[in-house]
Amino acid sequence: MSRLDRIQGILRWGCAAMLLATVATQVLAQADPPARVGLLNYREGSVAFSPLGDSEWMDVPPNRPLTQGDRLWADRGSRAEVHAGAIAIRLDGQTHVAILALDDRVTRLSVPHGAVQVRLRELLDGDNLQLDTPNLSFRAVQAGEYRLDVDSAGGTTRVTVHSGTGVAYGENGQTLALGGGQQVVFRGRALVQVNAQEAPPQDGFDRWASDRDRREDQSISARYVPREVTGYQELDSHGRWSRDAALGPVWTPHQDDPGWAPFRFGRWDSVAPWGWTWLDDAPWGFATSHYGRWAVIAERWAWVPGRMPARPVYAPALVAFAGNAGASGNVRLATGRLGVAWFALGPGEPWQPAFGASPVYVSTVNRNMAAVEPATGASAHRRTEAITAVTLDDFQPGWPIRGKLQRLAPGEVARSQAVAPPPHSGRPGPPPLPELQLARIVAPRPAPAVAAAPPAAAQQQPVTITSEQVQVALGAQQNERARREEAARAVAQAQAQREQAQREQARRAVQAQLAREKAHKQRVAAQREAALREAQRRAQVEREQAQARAERQARAQQQAKLQRDAMKQEQARRAAQLQARAQADARTQAEAKAQAEADAQARHDAQVRRALALANADMQARREAQERRDAQARRDERERLEQQRRQLQAPFTAPWPQQQPVPLPRDRRS
């Protein structure tokens, strides 16, 4: 057995418990999709995308959620920024990143090639941020800013910790803790240090990332929604925030199109593991499509985030589908065809997923969505203009909805009810668990055909972390934490003794002060009692005088009130007469208008029936003329074929001509 085989056996046994725990966790949570997704919210230059289960590369669709199994490639001279909740992931040029795991607790990325900068705002107990490269695996221990530069051709990985603390793991169990301001270059897969320095200078990529951080820190929308709402940054420059008395903070987009409504301009796509997912065309449409609710306030659409938890749960599309066509669950369009209709959910309307999910998942998505009406408007779900409908043929994954809108048949809105969305190819299952094994260089994938793809050297297998490496690092951290806690307890005990002595001294001083204050209060109370008796006497006199004045004023007010009541009664009588006359006029006008509309409708129906009768008669005449022409053409064709047949048979049926003897010349007769 070779040394490599022995190492692989040890790692497999050491990772068995970790693998079983991971499998059990995923099996229990398989019914619920991830609560957090990523979003490519900013790019410079060319950025290619390869979704789960696809070997080709393409341009990233607008507002397409990024999840486990997706890959990104930033081409030369390009840069990209991905937000997964409050985590900012930035890619420099010629960088390949694959998402190995992404949910509200675990963020694991593979960086085969290029430079990646990650800003982690918070790291709670149970959270995990891990970056895997061909040389090592890096895990963040605290919130901070981390950068990894991977040179696949040179076989090195440079780890830079701008702030925070992290641990680098090698292939054979090596670990190295790195703190803020440290930069180390590793070669190979055993944490062999090539170079190390403190407080490295910033380059263009660092300055660009710092500028993006400043923009994010100055976001106005972060005052109204948690930073875990993916895509909230785009709300700043595309709308304004206000406050509704009933709904709280609301956001109104800069949208002047009278035909615009939420979930109307975009496309539906099937994204694993949710299924039907809405991809909005607007640059700000991600947060408003997957979090919160919509309402109409002062005749304008407004997004209502509600009182979100610190970590809200992502939903593929917060809409409800409407249907009233029997078991198919479709709607009848004005053209007579069947279609698909949906509308944005309003405050108080619960969202129901079209896939299997636990009650905890559904209740978390619908949490704090109070069933209240806006203070100045109507809820979105009570307005017919909020419904968007297309034909069944136009409801396809990836097809844009713009330009394909349809009107519903009359009365269809009143008859419709909430139904399940149309079926699709099925909810793709989650990708398989990554195998815990020794990292190795694998053969490059075939070159993509759609967009610029990473080179073959940028698609190497990263180093993975074993459970023993994690336990060693955690044990060292726990020992250091225990030592610091013991020192802190000693300092706290000495401080408590000093505070006890100070409290006793303060208690004696307070008792002496209380005695002095008691004597002073007794003297003041006696003086106050005398002043109070004098004040009561004067108050009695003033009350008697005030009572007399009040009686005189009451009599005057009573007389004035009687006069005002008489005037009001006269005005009310005249107003009632005017109102009765106006109501009679209004009823007369309404009856005349209704009669006119009925007559106009009857005339229109008669004209339509006459037009249909003329059209049917003309169509019948044309059909008969065409049939006569076709019959004549068939007869002519048969005659022509018969004539050709006769002409062809004529040489064979005619008698064969007899040959006459040829006369010989005179000189040959002899």
XYZ file of C-alpha atoms in Angstrom:
670
model
C 0.000 0.000 0.000
C 1.436 3.385 -1.024
C 1.712 6.383 1.260
C -1.056 8.170 -0.687
C -3.418 5.217 -0.177
C -2.748 5.197 3.585
C -3.447 8.937 3.814
C -6.679 8.523 1.871
C -7.799 5.725 4.211
C -7.117 7.828 7.303
C -9.012 10.788 5.880
C -11.988 8.636 4.919
C -12.283 7.194 8.429
C -11.754 10.607 10.002
C -14.450 12.192 7.813
C -17.008 9.381 8.224
C -18.760 11.006 11.199
C -18.781 14.408 9.517
C -20.181 12.940 6.306
C -22.930 11.038 8.134
C -23.909 14.162 10.057
C -23.994 16.187 6.849
C -26.124 13.568 5.101
C -28.560 13.392 8.031
C -28.878 17.173 8.111
C -29.570 17.388 4.404
C -32.092 14.572 4.515
C -34.024 16.275 7.314
C -33.957 19.631 5.542
C -34.495 18.274 2.033
C -38.136 19.339 2.055
C -37.159 22.998 2.527
C -35.161 24.867 -0.129
C -32.354 27.258 0.881
C -33.487 30.367 2.727
C -30.698 32.478 1.179
C -29.614 32.907 -2.451
C -27.024 34.929 -4.292
C -27.474 37.710 -6.845
C -25.066 39.155 -9.399
C -26.057 42.750 -8.650
C -23.084 44.512 -10.305
C -20.704 43.736 -13.149
C -18.049 45.421 -15.230
C -17.148 43.826 -18.547
C -17.902 40.220 -19.526
C -19.209 37.800 -16.883
C -20.237 34.247 -17.902
C -22.569 31.927 -16.039
C -23.071 28.155 -15.996
C -26.146 26.912 -14.093
C -26.485 23.667 -12.190
C -26.397 20.619 -14.461
C -25.224 22.570 -17.552
C -21.767 22.287 -19.104
C -22.095 25.376 -21.323
C -21.499 29.008 -20.375
C -23.848 31.899 -21.071
C -24.555 35.483 -20.099
C -26.094 35.857 -16.648
C -29.867 36.493 -16.978
C -30.982 39.637 -15.121
C -32.047 38.990 -11.522
C -31.348 35.258 -11.792
C -30.881 33.762 -8.289
C -27.564 31.999 -7.739
C -27.586 28.829 -5.678
C -25.737 25.573 -5.082
C -24.090 24.206 -8.240
C -23.938 27.517 -10.177
C -20.624 28.822 -11.530
C -19.346 32.281 -12.546
C -16.419 33.397 -14.683
C -15.214 37.030 -14.856
C -13.212 37.493 -18.043
C -9.994 39.487 -18.450
C -10.471 43.126 -17.452
C -13.880 42.392 -15.911
C -15.176 42.525 -12.354
C -18.315 41.255 -10.643
C -20.079 41.602 -7.304
C -22.375 38.939 -5.851
C -24.500 39.459 -2.750
C -25.816 36.528 -0.735
C -27.809 38.228 1.974
C -25.373 40.473 3.862
C -22.306 38.674 2.411
C -20.542 40.529 -0.417
C -18.456 38.371 -2.811
C -16.356 40.245 -5.373
C -14.523 38.759 -8.373
C -11.562 40.282 -10.186
C -10.726 39.645 -13.835
C -10.031 36.056 -14.935
C -11.680 34.571 -11.852
C -13.643 31.325 -11.702
C -15.992 30.739 -8.738
C -18.312 27.770 -8.113
C -20.992 27.700 -5.401
C -20.639 24.425 -3.485
C -23.208 25.254 -0.769
C -25.359 28.292 -0.028
C -28.105 28.755 2.552
C -28.793 30.957 5.577
C -26.049 29.223 7.592
C -23.409 27.849 5.202
C -21.628 29.640 2.365
C -19.026 27.479 0.657
C -17.264 28.576 -2.533
C -14.698 26.950 -4.761
C -12.076 29.277 -6.300
C -10.020 27.284 -8.834
C -8.440 30.435 -10.321
C -8.372 34.212 -9.903
C -8.926 36.719 -7.086
C -11.929 36.806 -4.735
C -12.673 39.314 -1.960
C -15.366 38.506 0.629
C -16.884 40.900 3.157
C -18.611 39.121 6.057
C -20.700 41.490 8.184
C -21.589 38.986 10.926
C -20.818 35.389 11.859
C -23.292 33.872 14.305
C -22.960 30.556 16.097
C -23.464 27.810 13.543
C -22.541 29.992 10.536
C -19.809 28.852 8.192
C -17.979 30.756 5.445
C -15.500 28.542 3.591
C -13.368 29.145 0.482
C -11.724 26.133 -1.226
C -8.755 26.447 -3.615
C -6.459 23.874 -5.299
C -3.892 24.514 -2.529
C -5.903 24.908 0.673
C -9.227 25.550 2.303
C -9.900 28.757 4.235
C -12.611 29.191 6.876
C -13.591 32.502 8.512
C -13.722 32.501 12.313
C -14.908 36.096 12.772
C -16.679 38.715 10.715
C -14.259 40.620 8.517
C -12.830 41.092 5.021
C -10.873 38.306 3.347
C -9.155 37.977 -0.036
C -7.804 34.924 -1.848
C -5.622 35.092 -4.986
C -5.263 31.727 -6.737
C -2.562 31.200 -9.382
C -3.411 27.825 -10.888
C -0.455 27.951 -13.293
C 2.095 28.678 -10.534
C 0.402 26.413 -7.997
C 0.099 29.093 -5.284
C -2.668 30.669 -3.200
C -2.266 34.025 -1.460
C -4.487 34.620 1.574
C -4.972 38.213 2.754
C -6.923 39.032 5.918
C -7.787 42.746 5.895
C -9.856 42.358 9.074
C -11.193 39.492 11.164
C -9.694 36.068 11.834
C -9.579 32.889 9.759
C -7.914 29.482 9.585
C -6.166 27.911 6.571
C -6.273 24.102 6.263
C -3.852 21.916 4.311
C -4.268 18.512 2.730
C -2.636 16.495 5.523
C -4.219 18.201 8.544
C -2.004 21.299 8.703
C -3.673 24.447 10.099
C -2.603 28.073 10.335
C -4.611 30.866 11.986
C -4.414 34.276 10.304
C -5.434 37.606 11.855
C -6.188 41.062 10.566
C -3.415 42.669 8.499
C -1.687 39.377 7.615
C -0.886 38.090 4.133
C 0.658 34.663 3.402
C 1.466 32.958 0.084
C 1.151 29.137 0.105
C 2.540 26.651 -2.414
C 1.475 23.044 -2.779
C -1.197 21.397 -0.679
C 0.550 21.179 2.706
C 0.509 24.906 3.703
C 4.122 25.469 2.613
C 4.670 29.215 3.114
C 6.468 30.989 0.264
C 6.075 34.567 1.481
C 4.450 36.458 4.355
C 4.041 40.134 5.194
C 2.085 42.468 7.463
C -0.268 45.249 6.302
C 0.079 44.615 2.550
C -0.507 47.621 0.255
C -3.818 47.877 -1.589
C -4.066 47.373 -5.330
C -6.760 48.385 -7.804
C -9.019 45.469 -6.894
C -8.828 46.340 -3.161
C -9.655 49.983 -3.861
C -12.582 48.989 -6.056
C -13.907 46.673 -3.326
C -13.511 49.433 -0.704
C -15.483 51.826 -2.895
C -18.265 49.252 -3.245
C -18.247 48.817 0.570
C -18.666 52.560 1.081
C -21.612 52.641 -1.297
C -23.214 49.762 0.560
C -22.596 51.353 3.974
C -24.343 54.555 2.810
C -27.434 52.733 1.543
C -30.694 54.435 2.498
C -32.708 51.238 2.049
C -30.709 49.537 4.813
C -32.564 51.792 7.285
C -35.875 50.160 6.339
C -35.029 46.513 5.550
C -32.444 44.080 6.954
C -29.205 43.762 5.025
C -30.018 40.055 4.645
C -32.590 41.042 1.973
C -30.685 40.144 -1.174
C -30.765 42.949 -3.744
C -31.845 45.785 -1.423
C -28.986 48.032 -2.672
C -30.711 48.657 -6.022
C -33.730 50.264 -4.323
C -31.756 53.430 -3.445
C -31.438 54.878 -6.954
C -34.712 53.615 -8.449
C -37.381 54.810 -6.007
C -38.152 56.625 -2.781
C -39.120 55.579 0.730
C -42.098 56.921 2.667
C -44.201 55.867 5.627
C -47.807 54.726 5.573
C -49.857 55.069 8.756
C -51.070 51.450 8.555
C -48.303 49.597 6.697
C -45.212 51.387 7.988
C -42.261 51.994 5.613
C -43.134 51.574 1.914
C -41.021 51.972 -1.235
C -42.403 53.507 -4.459
C -40.482 52.918 -7.729
C -39.778 55.673 -10.256
C -42.267 54.140 -12.692
C -44.447 56.309 -14.972
C -45.828 53.604 -17.291
C -49.616 53.469 -16.635
C -49.721 49.821 -17.716
C -47.006 48.719 -15.314
C -47.783 46.308 -12.483
C -45.635 44.035 -10.307
C -44.666 40.713 -11.922
C -45.699 41.912 -15.393
C -42.428 42.718 -17.168
C -39.980 39.854 -16.823
C -39.951 36.104 -17.363
C -40.668 32.842 -15.587
C -37.906 30.263 -15.371
C -37.451 26.912 -13.686
C -34.670 27.195 -11.082
C -33.769 24.266 -8.856
C -34.909 23.494 -6.244
C -37.875 25.921 -6.227
C -39.320 25.368 -9.698
C -41.131 28.360 -11.203
C -39.101 31.483 -10.358
C -39.806 35.059 -11.447
C -36.928 36.989 -13.093
C -37.883 40.665 -13.233
C -36.621 42.936 -16.021
C -36.155 45.945 -13.727
C -32.673 46.296 -12.179
C -34.335 46.758 -8.775
C -36.819 43.892 -9.184
C -35.057 41.155 -7.203
C -35.825 42.253 -3.638
C -39.391 43.319 -4.487
C -40.138 39.985 -6.194
C -38.858 37.637 -3.494
C -39.566 39.509 -0.234
C -42.443 41.599 1.160
C -45.779 42.423 -0.493
C -47.246 44.982 -2.934
C -50.079 47.474 -2.398
C -51.600 50.490 -4.174
C -51.205 53.672 -2.143
C -52.512 56.979 -3.501
C -53.083 55.366 -6.930
C -49.447 54.225 -7.188
C -47.881 50.830 -6.665
C -45.764 50.578 -3.518
C -43.644 47.745 -2.138
C -44.376 46.892 1.511
C -41.451 45.098 3.217
C -43.326 44.634 6.513
C -41.608 43.885 9.820
C -39.041 41.415 8.513
C -36.925 39.204 10.787
C -33.178 39.728 10.897
C -32.747 36.933 8.347
C -35.768 36.842 6.036
C -36.428 33.753 3.910
C -36.177 33.903 0.124
C -39.256 32.926 -1.920
C -39.173 32.235 -5.714
C -42.127 34.535 -6.499
C -44.568 36.115 -4.055
C -47.589 35.808 -6.344
C -50.821 33.852 -6.505
C -52.073 32.156 -9.673
C -55.735 32.613 -10.596
C -57.835 30.060 -12.467
C -61.421 29.110 -13.218
C -61.321 26.578 -16.063
C -62.148 23.330 -14.315
C -59.474 20.922 -13.267
C -56.877 22.535 -15.545
C -56.673 25.568 -13.252
C -56.442 28.048 -16.152
C -58.413 31.182 -16.990
C -60.505 32.068 -20.025
C -59.013 34.904 -22.073
C -60.936 37.523 -24.042
C -59.902 35.718 -27.248
C -61.633 32.551 -26.055
C -58.387 30.662 -25.472
C -57.132 29.310 -22.157
C -54.335 31.140 -20.407
C -52.327 31.546 -17.214
C -52.953 34.489 -14.867
C -51.223 35.677 -11.703
C -51.103 38.735 -9.443
C -48.842 40.147 -6.737
C -49.755 39.273 -3.165
C -50.914 42.132 -0.964
C -50.425 42.697 2.762
C -52.135 39.949 4.727
C -52.279 37.487 1.824
C -50.282 34.313 2.632
C -47.937 32.807 0.072
C -48.272 29.089 -0.648
C -45.325 27.301 -2.314
C -45.900 25.005 -5.276
C -43.317 22.562 -3.906
C -43.142 20.507 -0.738
C -42.039 22.557 2.262
C -42.375 22.408 6.025
C -44.859 24.622 7.926
C -41.916 26.374 9.565
C -40.571 27.438 6.170
C -43.959 28.733 4.984
C -44.707 30.573 8.238
C -41.275 32.230 8.172
C -41.865 33.549 4.652
C -45.282 34.931 5.678
C -44.163 36.268 9.067
C -45.239 39.779 10.088
C -47.326 40.307 6.939
C -50.220 41.989 8.761
C -53.676 41.867 7.191
C -54.269 45.618 7.151
C -55.288 48.086 4.467
C -53.150 51.071 3.444
C -54.104 54.371 5.001
C -54.604 56.030 1.571
C -55.484 53.462 -1.042
C -56.566 49.920 -1.754
C -54.765 46.639 -1.355
C -53.247 45.236 -4.539
C -55.210 41.991 -4.457
C -58.522 43.876 -4.856
C -57.628 45.597 -8.145
C -58.275 43.868 -11.457
C -55.465 45.804 -13.157
C -53.005 43.916 -10.955
C -53.675 40.628 -12.813
C -51.281 39.607 -15.591
C -52.347 36.937 -18.092
C -50.731 35.200 -21.077
C -51.677 32.260 -23.250
C -50.590 28.744 -22.377
C -48.216 28.730 -25.361
C -46.458 31.894 -24.115
C -46.034 30.598 -20.556
C -42.689 28.860 -21.089
C -39.453 28.830 -19.064
C -37.242 31.745 -20.043
C -39.765 33.415 -22.390
C -40.235 37.164 -21.833
C -43.748 38.279 -20.883
C -43.408 41.757 -22.410
C -45.569 42.126 -25.526
C -47.587 38.959 -24.858
C -50.150 40.229 -22.350
C -53.778 39.141 -22.747
C -57.091 40.415 -21.398
C -59.376 38.166 -19.390
C -62.859 37.294 -20.547
C -65.684 39.396 -19.043
C -66.580 38.180 -15.574
C -63.561 35.893 -15.365
C -62.018 37.881 -12.502
C -65.097 37.422 -10.332
C -65.230 33.677 -11.044
C -61.508 33.002 -10.564
C -59.851 31.718 -7.421
C -56.327 30.923 -6.268
C -54.935 27.773 -7.938
C -51.621 25.979 -8.195
C -49.180 27.199 -10.885
C -49.033 25.311 -14.194
C -46.939 22.147 -14.179
C -43.426 22.170 -15.569
C -40.686 19.667 -16.092
C -40.584 18.971 -12.370
C -38.686 20.242 -9.393
C -35.046 19.282 -9.886
C -33.567 17.657 -6.847
C -30.636 19.110 -4.955
C -27.167 18.403 -6.323
C -25.276 15.508 -4.756
C -23.160 16.067 -1.682
C -19.539 16.883 -2.499
C -17.327 13.851 -1.867
C -14.875 14.292 0.988
C -11.626 13.078 -0.495
C -8.097 14.197 -1.281
C -7.987 17.048 -3.776
C -6.432 16.237 -7.099
C -5.996 17.844 -10.479
C -8.746 16.744 -12.831
C -9.012 16.885 -16.577
C -10.313 20.242 -17.885
C -13.910 20.482 -19.019
C -14.642 20.939 -22.718
C -14.610 24.542 -23.919
C -18.006 26.267 -23.562
C -19.851 27.237 -26.706
C -21.920 30.243 -25.639
C -19.860 32.678 -23.575
C -16.235 33.165 -22.622
C -15.337 30.300 -20.286
C -12.522 29.914 -17.745
C -9.352 28.301 -19.035
C -8.663 24.652 -18.311
C -6.173 25.533 -15.583
C -8.909 27.458 -13.741
C -11.112 24.372 -13.281
C -9.016 22.370 -10.824
C -10.438 20.471 -7.856
C -10.069 22.399 -4.555
C -8.755 21.169 -1.230
C -11.490 20.069 1.188
C -11.453 20.235 4.995
C -11.596 17.074 7.091
C -13.366 16.779 10.422
C -10.027 16.202 12.256
C -8.686 19.507 10.923
C -11.799 21.297 12.083
C -11.595 19.692 15.563
C -7.884 20.631 15.953
C -8.567 24.251 15.042
C -11.640 24.421 17.248
C -9.735 22.829 20.164
C -6.981 25.436 19.922
C -9.564 28.201 19.808
C -11.412 26.754 22.811
C -8.175 26.527 24.867
C -7.327 30.125 24.059
C -10.880 31.180 24.871
C -10.741 29.335 28.239
C -7.447 31.022 29.159
C -8.865 34.434 28.352
C -12.043 33.709 30.280
C -10.043 32.660 33.389
C -8.032 35.896 33.292
C -11.221 37.876 32.774
C -12.825 36.176 35.819
C -9.847 37.119 38.050
C -9.994 40.724 36.921
C -13.768 40.735 37.412
C -13.425 39.366 40.982
C -10.954 42.094 41.993
C -13.146 44.695 40.414
C -16.181 43.320 42.296
C -14.334 43.652 45.652
C -13.426 47.276 44.922
C -16.976 48.008 43.897
C -18.312 46.417 47.135
C -16.124 48.714 49.291
C -17.194 51.727 47.282
C -20.853 50.754 47.660
C -20.517 50.456 51.492
C -18.912 53.903 51.744
C -21.590 55.352 49.516
C -24.306 53.709 51.672
C -23.072 55.471 54.864
C -22.899 58.812 53.086
C -26.404 58.330 51.782
C -27.776 57.571 55.277
C -26.287 60.812 56.690
C -27.666 62.771 53.798
C -31.107 61.216 54.300
C -31.169 62.286 57.964
C -30.352 65.893 57.040
C -32.967 65.867 54.318
C -35.630 64.509 56.737
C -35.169 67.425 59.168
C -35.279 69.901 56.351
C -38.453 68.321 54.975
C -40.189 68.646 58.362
C -39.499 72.408 58.483
C -40.634 72.820 54.915
C -43.819 70.805 55.602
C -44.837 73.144 58.445
C -44.339 76.220 56.309
C -46.207 74.572 53.483
C -49.184 73.746 55.758
C -49.573 77.388 56.761
C -49.332 78.553 53.181
C -51.853 75.917 52.157
C -54.497 77.138 54.651
C -54.136 80.682 53.356
C -54.342 79.491 49.781
C -57.504 77.503 50.528
C -59.209 80.581 51.962
C -58.367 82.652 48.933
C -59.390 79.836 46.613
C -62.803 79.627 48.289
C -63.421 83.301 47.622
C -62.279 82.977 44.021
C -64.490 79.920 43.513
C -67.575 81.783 44.653
C -66.813 84.666 42.313
C -66.077 82.304 39.430
C -69.312 80.419 40.050
C -71.312 83.607 39.708
C -69.543 84.499 36.460
C -70.089 80.965 35.164
C -73.819 81.144 35.816
C -74.101 84.375 33.848
C -72.085 82.924 30.947
C -74.153 79.714 30.981
C -77.372 81.647 30.586
C -75.934 83.600 27.668
C -74.585 80.437 26.018
C -77.911 78.675 26.433
C -79.727 81.471 24.661
C -77.170 81.513 21.825
C -77.399 77.756 21.487
C -81.165 77.910 21.047
C -80.723 80.410 18.233
C -78.048 78.281 16.515
C -80.203 75.144 16.745
C -83.102 76.939 15.083
C -80.822 78.096 12.230
C -79.359 74.595 11.810
C -82.794 73.025 11.591
C -83.786 75.475 8.873
C -80.557 74.807 6.954
C -80.993 71.022 7.316
C -84.557 71.269 5.947
C -83.391 73.238 2.920
C -80.422 70.847 2.374
C -82.745 67.835 2.504
C -84.961 69.387 -0.143
C -81.972 70.113 -2.389
C -80.569 66.600 -1.869
C -83.906 64.970 -2.719
C -84.153 67.049 -5.896
C -80.534 66.147 -6.840
C -81.143 62.443 -6.224
C -84.224 62.499 -8.420
C -82.251 64.207 -11.211
C -79.447 61.697 -10.813
C -81.809 58.741 -11.035
C -83.390 60.190 -14.177
C -79.983 60.715 -15.787
C -78.792 57.229 -14.780
C -81.912 55.622 -16.253
C -81.474 57.577 -19.480
C -77.825 56.653 -19.682
C -78.550 52.973 -19.023
C -81.254 52.964 -21.721
C -78.867 54.637 -24.173
C -76.142 52.119 -23.432
C -78.597 49.227 -23.847
C -79.777 50.616 -27.219
C -76.182 51.112 -28.359
C -75.276 47.574 -27.330
C -78.293 46.172 -29.155
C -77.376 48.073 -32.340
C -73.795 46.883 -32.049
C -74.897 43.259 -31.585
C -77.168 43.496 -34.625
C -74.352 44.917 -36.734
C -72.050 42.146 -35.588
C -74.618 39.475 -36.459
C -75.187 41.002 -39.922
C -71.436 41.187 -40.515
C -71.007 37.548 -39.472
C -73.877 36.445 -41.758
C -72.405 38.306 -44.756
C -68.965 36.903 -44.011
C -70.330 33.334 -43.786
C -72.263 33.727 -47.063
C -69.241 35.133 -48.869
C -67.058 32.343 -47.507
C -69.596 29.699 -48.671
C -69.705 31.215 -52.171
C -65.953 31.261 -52.417
C -65.773 27.668 -51.221
C -68.287 26.503 -53.904
C -66.467 28.443 -56.649
C -63.200 26.907 -55.581
C -64.729 23.413 -55.624
C -66.039 23.987 -59.200
C -62.625 25.197 -60.330
C -60.958 22.190 -58.714
C -63.396 19.770 -60.405
C -62.845 21.402 -63.836
C -59.087 21.254 -63.294
C -59.294 17.527 -62.499
C -61.330 16.860 -65.676
C -58.886 18.822 -67.802
C -55.996 16.930 -66.258
C -57.627 13.539 -66.976
C -58.267 14.532 -70.638
C -54.701 15.718 -71.057
C -53.324 12.471 -69.629
C -55.648 10.417 -71.871
C -54.480 12.323 -74.967
C -50.835 11.771 -74.035
C -51.507 8.046 -73.556
C -53.076 7.792 -77.014
C -50.209 9.607 -78.618
C -47.727 7.246 -77.013
C -49.644 4.120 -78.151
C -50.169 5.280 -81.757
C -46.771 4.078 -83.198
C -47.377 0.554 -81.896
C -50.953 0.062 -83.101
C -50.536 1.430 -86.719
C -49.828 -1.183 -89.586
C -46.203 -1.709 -90.481
C -45.430 -0.170 -93.948
C -44.361 -2.589 -96.776
C -40.931 -2.044 -98.250
C -40.639 -1.526 -102.019
C -37.761 -3.241 -103.875
C -34.911 -0.963 -104.575
C -34.134 -0.758 -108.324
C -30.572 -1.589 -109.320
C -28.545 0.525 -111.683
C -28.676 -0.309 -115.407
C -25.081 -1.439 -115.626
C -25.700 -4.110 -112.946
C -28.810 -5.720 -114.423
C -26.757 -7.932 -116.605
